[in-house]
Amino acid sequence: MILSGLALGAVLGFALQRGRFCVTGAFRDIWLVRQSRWLTAFLVTIAVQSVGIFALDAAGVISLGAETFPWLAAILGGLIFGFAIVYAGGCATGTYYRAGEGLVGSWIALAGYALSAAIMKHGPGAPIVEGLRGVTAPVGTVHDLLGVSPWVLVAVLVVGVGAATWHHLRKDAARTKPVQLPAKRKGLARLLFERPWNAFATAVVIGIIGIVAFPLSYAAGRESGLGITTPSADIVAFLVTGDVELVDWGVMLVLGILVGSFIAAKGSGEYRMRVPDAQTVLRSAGGGLLMGLGAAIAGGCTIGNAMVGSASFTLQGWVSFAAMLLGTGIAVRFVFGARSRATASAPAKTPVGV
């Protein structure tokens, strides 16, 4: 059953690459160019997944909930992770799919991310993570805190995200359509490999993948949904120890992302080996190491926390989401400096870096 993780990961990697779906770009756009289109698309993945997984929970297929809330780790780890992804040039999934495109800088960031996550989860950093995550509040979910049905929160989320999406779709419709080159392919091949994927359509696809991940993962004995950090750490631990029990459904998932993004990049003609300059190498390595550190402390990355955790309305998910967004804003001021202030007052342009 763990091979279903490889297959689903390949579908996810394909969708991420063709949709250019990078959460780092979504977060960065808020601070750098004051645009929320890609952040809204990310919220669509959360809303779609939220409907699906609470339906699965109600049907008894999976079990959602969180007993406690490790608030200190969520805030500290989220800030570190959000800061790191700007330097790394992508979040966990963004780094994986760009590695599949042939970006050497992403391979460097990915290696640093997996290594530091392994150190913090399986190595000498584990007691630090355990200590930080031991500082908890007794209530673990938003609906338990408010004393309401989770479906109330799901409804509010769907309505709010739906309104924001409608706003952006109307703006998109009002824009002048770019001139398109004559089609080289027909039918499904053109849809999959040639036509640009709409951000919101991609978000729906990723949200559905997030829903499907739960029963497939449960069937393989892993009671969770999409997750990137722990599987990445487990790969490093397996290479060091040779313990085959570390190779589970989650490991297959992240390997599948590489496979799927490679297929998408090759099929669309976007695969190309790109070697970065020395400054980018240093930033990628440092950002990747910090990214793994932050994700291990926070208990997840932009997928495990900001998407899956938020979709199930855990306090860890939403608080770490907010902390990641803030951490990205801090890093933007360091990396872009005066440019970020200048672009804030300039007319809106196409979102960058997604």
Coordinates of C-alpha atoms in Angstrom, one line a residue:
M1 CA 0.0 0.0 0.0
I2 CA 2.9 2.4 0.5
L3 CA 3.3 2.6 -3.3
S4 CA 0.0 4.5 -3.4
G5 CA 2.1 7.3 -1.7
L6 CA 4.5 7.3 -4.7
A7 CA 1.6 7.5 -7.2
L8 CA -0.2 10.3 -5.3
G9 CA 3.1 12.2 -4.8
A10 CA 3.7 12.0 -8.6
V11 CA 0.3 13.5 -9.2
L12 CA 1.0 16.2 -6.6
G13 CA 4.4 17.0 -8.1
F14 CA 2.9 17.2 -11.6
A15 CA 0.2 19.6 -10.4
L16 CA 2.6 21.8 -8.4
Q17 CA 5.0 22.1 -11.4
R18 CA 2.4 22.8 -14.0
G19 CA 0.5 25.2 -11.8
R20 CA 3.7 26.9 -10.6
F21 CA 2.2 26.6 -7.2
C22 CA 4.7 27.8 -4.6
V23 CA 3.5 29.0 -1.2
T24 CA 6.7 31.1 -0.8
G25 CA 5.7 33.2 -3.7
A26 CA 2.2 33.5 -2.3
F27 CA 3.5 34.7 1.1
R28 CA 6.1 36.9 -0.5
D29 CA 3.7 38.7 -2.8
I30 CA 1.7 40.0 0.2
W31 CA 4.8 41.9 1.5
L32 CA 6.6 42.7 -1.7
V33 CA 3.9 43.7 -4.2
R34 CA 0.8 43.8 -1.9
Q35 CA -1.0 41.2 -4.0
S36 CA -3.1 38.4 -2.5
R37 CA -4.1 36.4 -5.6
W38 CA -1.7 33.4 -4.8
L39 CA -2.4 33.5 -1.1
T40 CA -6.1 33.3 -1.9
A41 CA -5.3 30.3 -4.1
F42 CA -3.5 28.7 -1.2
L43 CA -6.6 29.3 1.0
V44 CA -8.7 27.5 -1.7
T45 CA -6.6 24.4 -1.1
I46 CA -7.3 24.7 2.6
A47 CA -11.0 25.2 2.1
V48 CA -11.4 22.3 -0.4
Q49 CA -9.5 20.0 1.9
S50 CA -11.4 21.1 5.0
V51 CA -14.7 20.1 3.5
G52 CA -13.4 16.7 2.4
I53 CA -11.5 15.7 5.5
F54 CA -14.3 16.6 7.9
A55 CA -16.7 14.6 5.7
L56 CA -14.2 11.7 6.0
D57 CA -14.1 12.2 9.8
A58 CA -17.9 12.3 10.1
A59 CA -18.0 9.0 8.1
G60 CA -15.5 7.4 10.5
V61 CA -12.9 6.9 7.8
I62 CA -10.3 9.0 9.6
S63 CA -10.1 10.7 13.0
L64 CA -9.3 14.4 13.3
G65 CA -8.5 16.4 16.4
A66 CA -5.6 17.6 18.6
E67 CA -5.4 17.1 22.3
T68 CA -3.0 20.0 23.1
F69 CA -1.5 23.0 21.4
P70 CA 2.3 23.4 21.4
W71 CA 2.0 27.2 21.1
L72 CA 5.7 28.2 21.7
A73 CA 7.0 25.7 19.1
A74 CA 4.3 26.8 16.6
I75 CA 5.2 30.4 16.9
L76 CA 9.0 30.1 17.1
G77 CA 9.2 27.3 14.4
G78 CA 6.8 29.1 12.1
L79 CA 8.8 32.4 12.3
I80 CA 12.0 30.5 11.5
F81 CA 10.4 28.6 8.7
G82 CA 8.8 31.6 7.1
F83 CA 12.1 33.5 7.3
A84 CA 14.0 30.6 5.8
I85 CA 11.9 30.0 2.7
V86 CA 12.7 33.4 1.3
Y87 CA 16.4 32.6 1.4
A88 CA 15.9 29.0 0.3
G89 CA 13.9 30.2 -2.7
G90 CA 10.9 28.0 -2.0
C91 CA 9.0 26.2 0.7
A92 CA 9.2 22.4 1.2
T93 CA 7.0 21.5 -1.8
G94 CA 8.3 24.4 -3.9
T95 CA 11.8 23.1 -3.3
Y96 CA 10.9 19.6 -4.2
Y97 CA 9.1 20.5 -7.5
R98 CA 11.8 22.9 -8.6
A99 CA 14.4 20.2 -7.9
G100 CA 12.5 18.1 -10.3
E101 CA 12.8 20.9 -12.9
G102 CA 16.6 20.7 -12.7
L103 CA 17.3 23.7 -10.4
V104 CA 20.6 22.8 -8.6
G105 CA 19.9 25.6 -6.0
S106 CA 16.7 23.7 -5.0
W107 CA 18.7 20.5 -4.7
I108 CA 21.0 22.3 -2.3
A109 CA 18.2 23.8 -0.3
L110 CA 16.4 20.4 -0.2
A111 CA 19.5 18.6 1.1
G112 CA 19.9 21.2 3.8
Y113 CA 16.2 21.0 4.7
A114 CA 16.2 17.2 5.0
L115 CA 19.5 17.1 6.9
S116 CA 18.5 19.7 9.5
A117 CA 15.1 18.2 9.9
A118 CA 16.7 14.8 10.5
I119 CA 19.1 16.2 13.1
M120 CA 16.2 17.9 14.9
K121 CA 13.9 14.9 14.7
H122 CA 16.2 11.9 15.0
G123 CA 19.5 13.3 16.1
P124 CA 21.0 15.6 18.8
G125 CA 18.4 18.3 18.3
A126 CA 15.5 16.0 19.2
P127 CA 15.6 16.9 23.0
I128 CA 15.4 20.6 22.0
V129 CA 12.3 20.0 19.8
E130 CA 10.8 17.9 22.5
G131 CA 11.3 20.6 25.1
L132 CA 9.9 23.4 23.0
R133 CA 6.9 21.3 22.0
G134 CA 6.3 20.3 25.6
V135 CA 5.1 23.9 26.3
T136 CA 1.4 23.5 25.5
A137 CA -2.1 24.8 26.0
P138 CA -4.8 22.3 26.9
V139 CA -7.1 22.9 23.9
G140 CA -5.8 21.9 20.5
T141 CA -8.4 22.9 18.0
V142 CA -10.2 26.2 17.1
H143 CA -13.7 24.6 17.3
D144 CA -13.0 23.2 20.8
L145 CA -11.7 26.6 21.9
L146 CA -14.8 28.4 20.6
G147 CA -17.2 25.6 21.6
V148 CA -18.7 25.3 18.2
S149 CA -19.2 22.6 15.5
P150 CA -16.2 22.4 13.1
W151 CA -18.7 22.6 10.3
V152 CA -19.5 26.2 11.4
L153 CA -15.8 27.1 10.8
V154 CA -15.8 25.1 7.5
A155 CA -18.8 27.1 6.3
V156 CA -17.2 30.4 7.3
L157 CA -14.0 29.5 5.6
V158 CA -15.7 28.3 2.3
V159 CA -17.8 31.5 2.1
G160 CA -14.9 33.8 2.8
V161 CA -12.5 32.1 0.5
G162 CA -15.2 31.8 -2.2
A163 CA -15.8 35.6 -2.0
A164 CA -12.1 36.3 -2.3
T165 CA -11.7 33.9 -5.2
W166 CA -14.6 35.5 -7.0
H167 CA -13.0 38.9 -6.6
H168 CA -9.8 37.7 -8.2
L169 CA -11.5 35.9 -11.0
R170 CA -13.4 39.1 -11.9
K171 CA -10.1 41.0 -11.9
D172 CA -8.6 38.3 -14.1
A173 CA -11.5 38.5 -16.6
A174 CA -11.1 42.3 -16.9
R175 CA -7.4 42.1 -17.8
T176 CA -6.2 42.1 -21.4
K177 CA -5.6 38.5 -22.5
P178 CA -2.0 37.8 -23.5
V179 CA -1.3 36.8 -27.0
Q180 CA -1.0 33.0 -27.2
L181 CA 1.3 31.2 -29.6
P182 CA -0.3 28.6 -32.0
A183 CA -0.9 25.3 -30.3
K184 CA 1.6 22.6 -30.9
R185 CA -0.4 19.9 -29.2
K186 CA -4.0 18.8 -29.1
G187 CA -6.5 17.4 -26.6
L188 CA -5.3 16.1 -23.3
A189 CA -1.6 16.6 -24.1
R190 CA -2.2 20.3 -24.7
L191 CA -4.1 20.7 -21.5
L192 CA -1.5 18.8 -19.4
F193 CA 1.7 20.1 -20.9
E194 CA 1.1 23.3 -23.0
R195 CA -1.7 25.4 -21.7
P196 CA -0.9 27.5 -18.6
W197 CA -2.7 26.2 -15.5
N198 CA -5.1 28.6 -13.7
A199 CA -4.0 29.2 -10.1
F200 CA -7.4 28.5 -8.6
A201 CA -8.0 25.4 -10.7
T202 CA -4.6 24.1 -9.5
A203 CA -5.6 24.9 -6.0
V204 CA -8.7 22.8 -6.2
V205 CA -6.7 19.9 -7.7
I206 CA -4.2 20.1 -4.8
G207 CA -7.0 20.4 -2.3
I208 CA -8.5 17.2 -3.7
I209 CA -5.1 15.4 -3.5
G210 CA -4.9 16.5 0.1
I211 CA -8.3 14.8 0.8
V212 CA -7.3 11.6 -1.0
A213 CA -4.1 11.4 0.9
F214 CA -5.8 10.7 4.2
P215 CA -7.5 7.4 3.4
L216 CA -4.5 6.2 1.4
S217 CA -2.1 7.0 4.2
Y218 CA -4.4 5.5 6.8
A219 CA -4.6 2.3 4.7
A220 CA -0.8 2.1 4.8
G221 CA -0.8 2.4 8.6
R222 CA 0.2 6.1 8.7
E223 CA -2.6 8.0 10.3
S224 CA -2.0 11.4 8.7
G225 CA -2.4 13.3 5.4
L226 CA 0.1 15.1 3.3
G227 CA 3.3 15.8 5.0
I228 CA 6.8 16.8 3.8
T229 CA 9.1 17.4 6.8
T230 CA 9.0 14.1 8.6
P231 CA 9.3 12.0 5.4
S232 CA 12.3 14.2 4.3
A233 CA 14.0 13.6 7.7
D234 CA 13.2 9.9 7.5
I235 CA 15.0 9.7 4.2
V236 CA 18.2 11.0 5.7
A237 CA 17.8 8.8 8.8
F238 CA 17.3 5.8 6.5
L239 CA 20.5 6.6 4.5
V240 CA 22.4 6.8 7.8
T241 CA 21.0 3.8 9.6
G242 CA 19.6 1.6 6.9
D243 CA 16.4 1.1 8.9
V244 CA 13.8 0.1 6.3
E245 CA 11.0 0.8 8.7
L246 CA 11.6 4.5 8.1
V247 CA 10.6 4.0 4.5
D248 CA 6.8 4.5 4.8
W249 CA 3.9 6.0 2.8
G250 CA 5.2 9.6 3.5
V251 CA 8.7 8.8 2.1
M252 CA 7.1 7.4 -1.0
L253 CA 5.0 10.6 -1.3
V254 CA 7.9 13.0 -1.3
L255 CA 9.9 10.8 -3.7
G256 CA 6.8 10.9 -5.9
I257 CA 6.8 14.7 -6.0
L258 CA 10.2 14.6 -7.6
V259 CA 9.1 12.1 -10.1
G260 CA 5.9 13.9 -11.0
S261 CA 7.5 17.3 -11.3
F262 CA 10.2 15.9 -13.5
I263 CA 7.6 14.4 -15.8
A264 CA 5.7 17.7 -16.0
A265 CA 8.9 19.7 -16.6
K266 CA 10.1 17.4 -19.3
G267 CA 6.7 17.2 -21.0
S268 CA 6.2 20.9 -21.0
G269 CA 9.8 21.6 -22.1
E270 CA 10.6 23.4 -18.9
Y271 CA 13.3 21.0 -17.6
R272 CA 16.7 22.5 -17.7
M273 CA 19.8 22.0 -15.4
R274 CA 20.5 25.5 -13.9
V275 CA 23.6 26.0 -11.8
P276 CA 23.4 29.0 -9.4
D277 CA 26.0 31.5 -8.6
A278 CA 28.0 31.4 -5.3
Q279 CA 25.7 33.8 -3.5
T280 CA 22.6 31.8 -4.4
V281 CA 24.4 28.6 -3.3
L282 CA 25.0 30.0 0.1
R283 CA 21.5 31.4 0.5
S284 CA 20.0 28.1 -0.6
A285 CA 22.1 26.1 1.8
G286 CA 21.5 28.4 4.7
G287 CA 17.8 28.8 3.9
G288 CA 17.4 25.0 3.6
L289 CA 19.1 24.3 6.9
L290 CA 16.9 27.0 8.7
M291 CA 13.8 25.6 6.9
G292 CA 14.3 22.1 8.3
L293 CA 15.0 23.6 11.8
G294 CA 11.8 25.7 11.8
A295 CA 9.6 22.9 10.4
A296 CA 10.9 20.4 12.9
I297 CA 10.1 22.8 15.8
A298 CA 6.8 23.9 14.4
G299 CA 5.7 20.3 13.7
G300 CA 5.3 20.8 10.0
C301 CA 5.8 23.0 7.0
T302 CA 3.5 25.0 4.8
I303 CA 1.8 21.7 3.9
G304 CA 1.7 19.8 7.2
N305 CA 0.8 22.8 9.2
A306 CA -0.4 25.7 7.1
M307 CA -2.5 23.5 4.8
V308 CA -3.4 20.2 6.5
G309 CA -3.4 21.6 10.0
S310 CA -5.4 24.7 9.1
A311 CA -7.9 22.6 7.1
S312 CA -8.5 20.5 10.2
F313 CA -8.7 23.7 12.3
T314 CA -5.9 22.8 14.7
L315 CA -4.5 25.8 16.6
Q316 CA -1.0 24.7 15.7
G317 CA -1.9 24.9 12.0
W318 CA -3.4 28.4 12.1
V319 CA -0.9 29.9 14.5
S320 CA 2.1 28.5 12.6
F321 CA 0.5 29.6 9.4
A322 CA 0.4 33.2 10.7
A323 CA 3.9 32.9 12.1
M324 CA 5.2 31.7 8.7
L325 CA 3.6 34.6 7.0
L326 CA 5.1 37.0 9.4
G327 CA 8.5 35.4 9.2
T328 CA 8.4 35.7 5.4
G329 CA 7.6 39.4 5.8
I330 CA 10.7 39.9 8.0
A331 CA 12.9 38.1 5.5
V332 CA 11.5 40.2 2.6
R333 CA 12.8 43.3 4.4
F334 CA 16.2 41.8 4.7
V335 CA 16.5 40.4 1.2
F336 CA 14.7 43.0 -0.9
G337 CA 15.1 46.0 1.4
A338 CA 14.2 49.3 -0.3
R339 CA 12.9 47.4 -3.3
S340 CA 10.0 46.1 -1.3
R341 CA 9.0 49.6 -0.1
A342 CA 9.3 50.9 -3.6
T343 CA 7.2 48.2 -5.2
A344 CA 4.5 48.7 -2.6
S345 CA 3.7 52.1 -4.0
A346 CA 4.0 51.1 -7.6
P347 CA 1.1 49.8 -9.8
A348 CA 0.3 46.2 -9.4
K349 CA 2.0 43.8 -11.7
T350 CA 2.1 40.1 -12.4
P351 CA 2.8 38.1 -9.1
V352 CA 6.5 37.3 -8.8
G353 CA 8.3 34.1 -8.0
V354 CA 5.3 31.7 -8.2

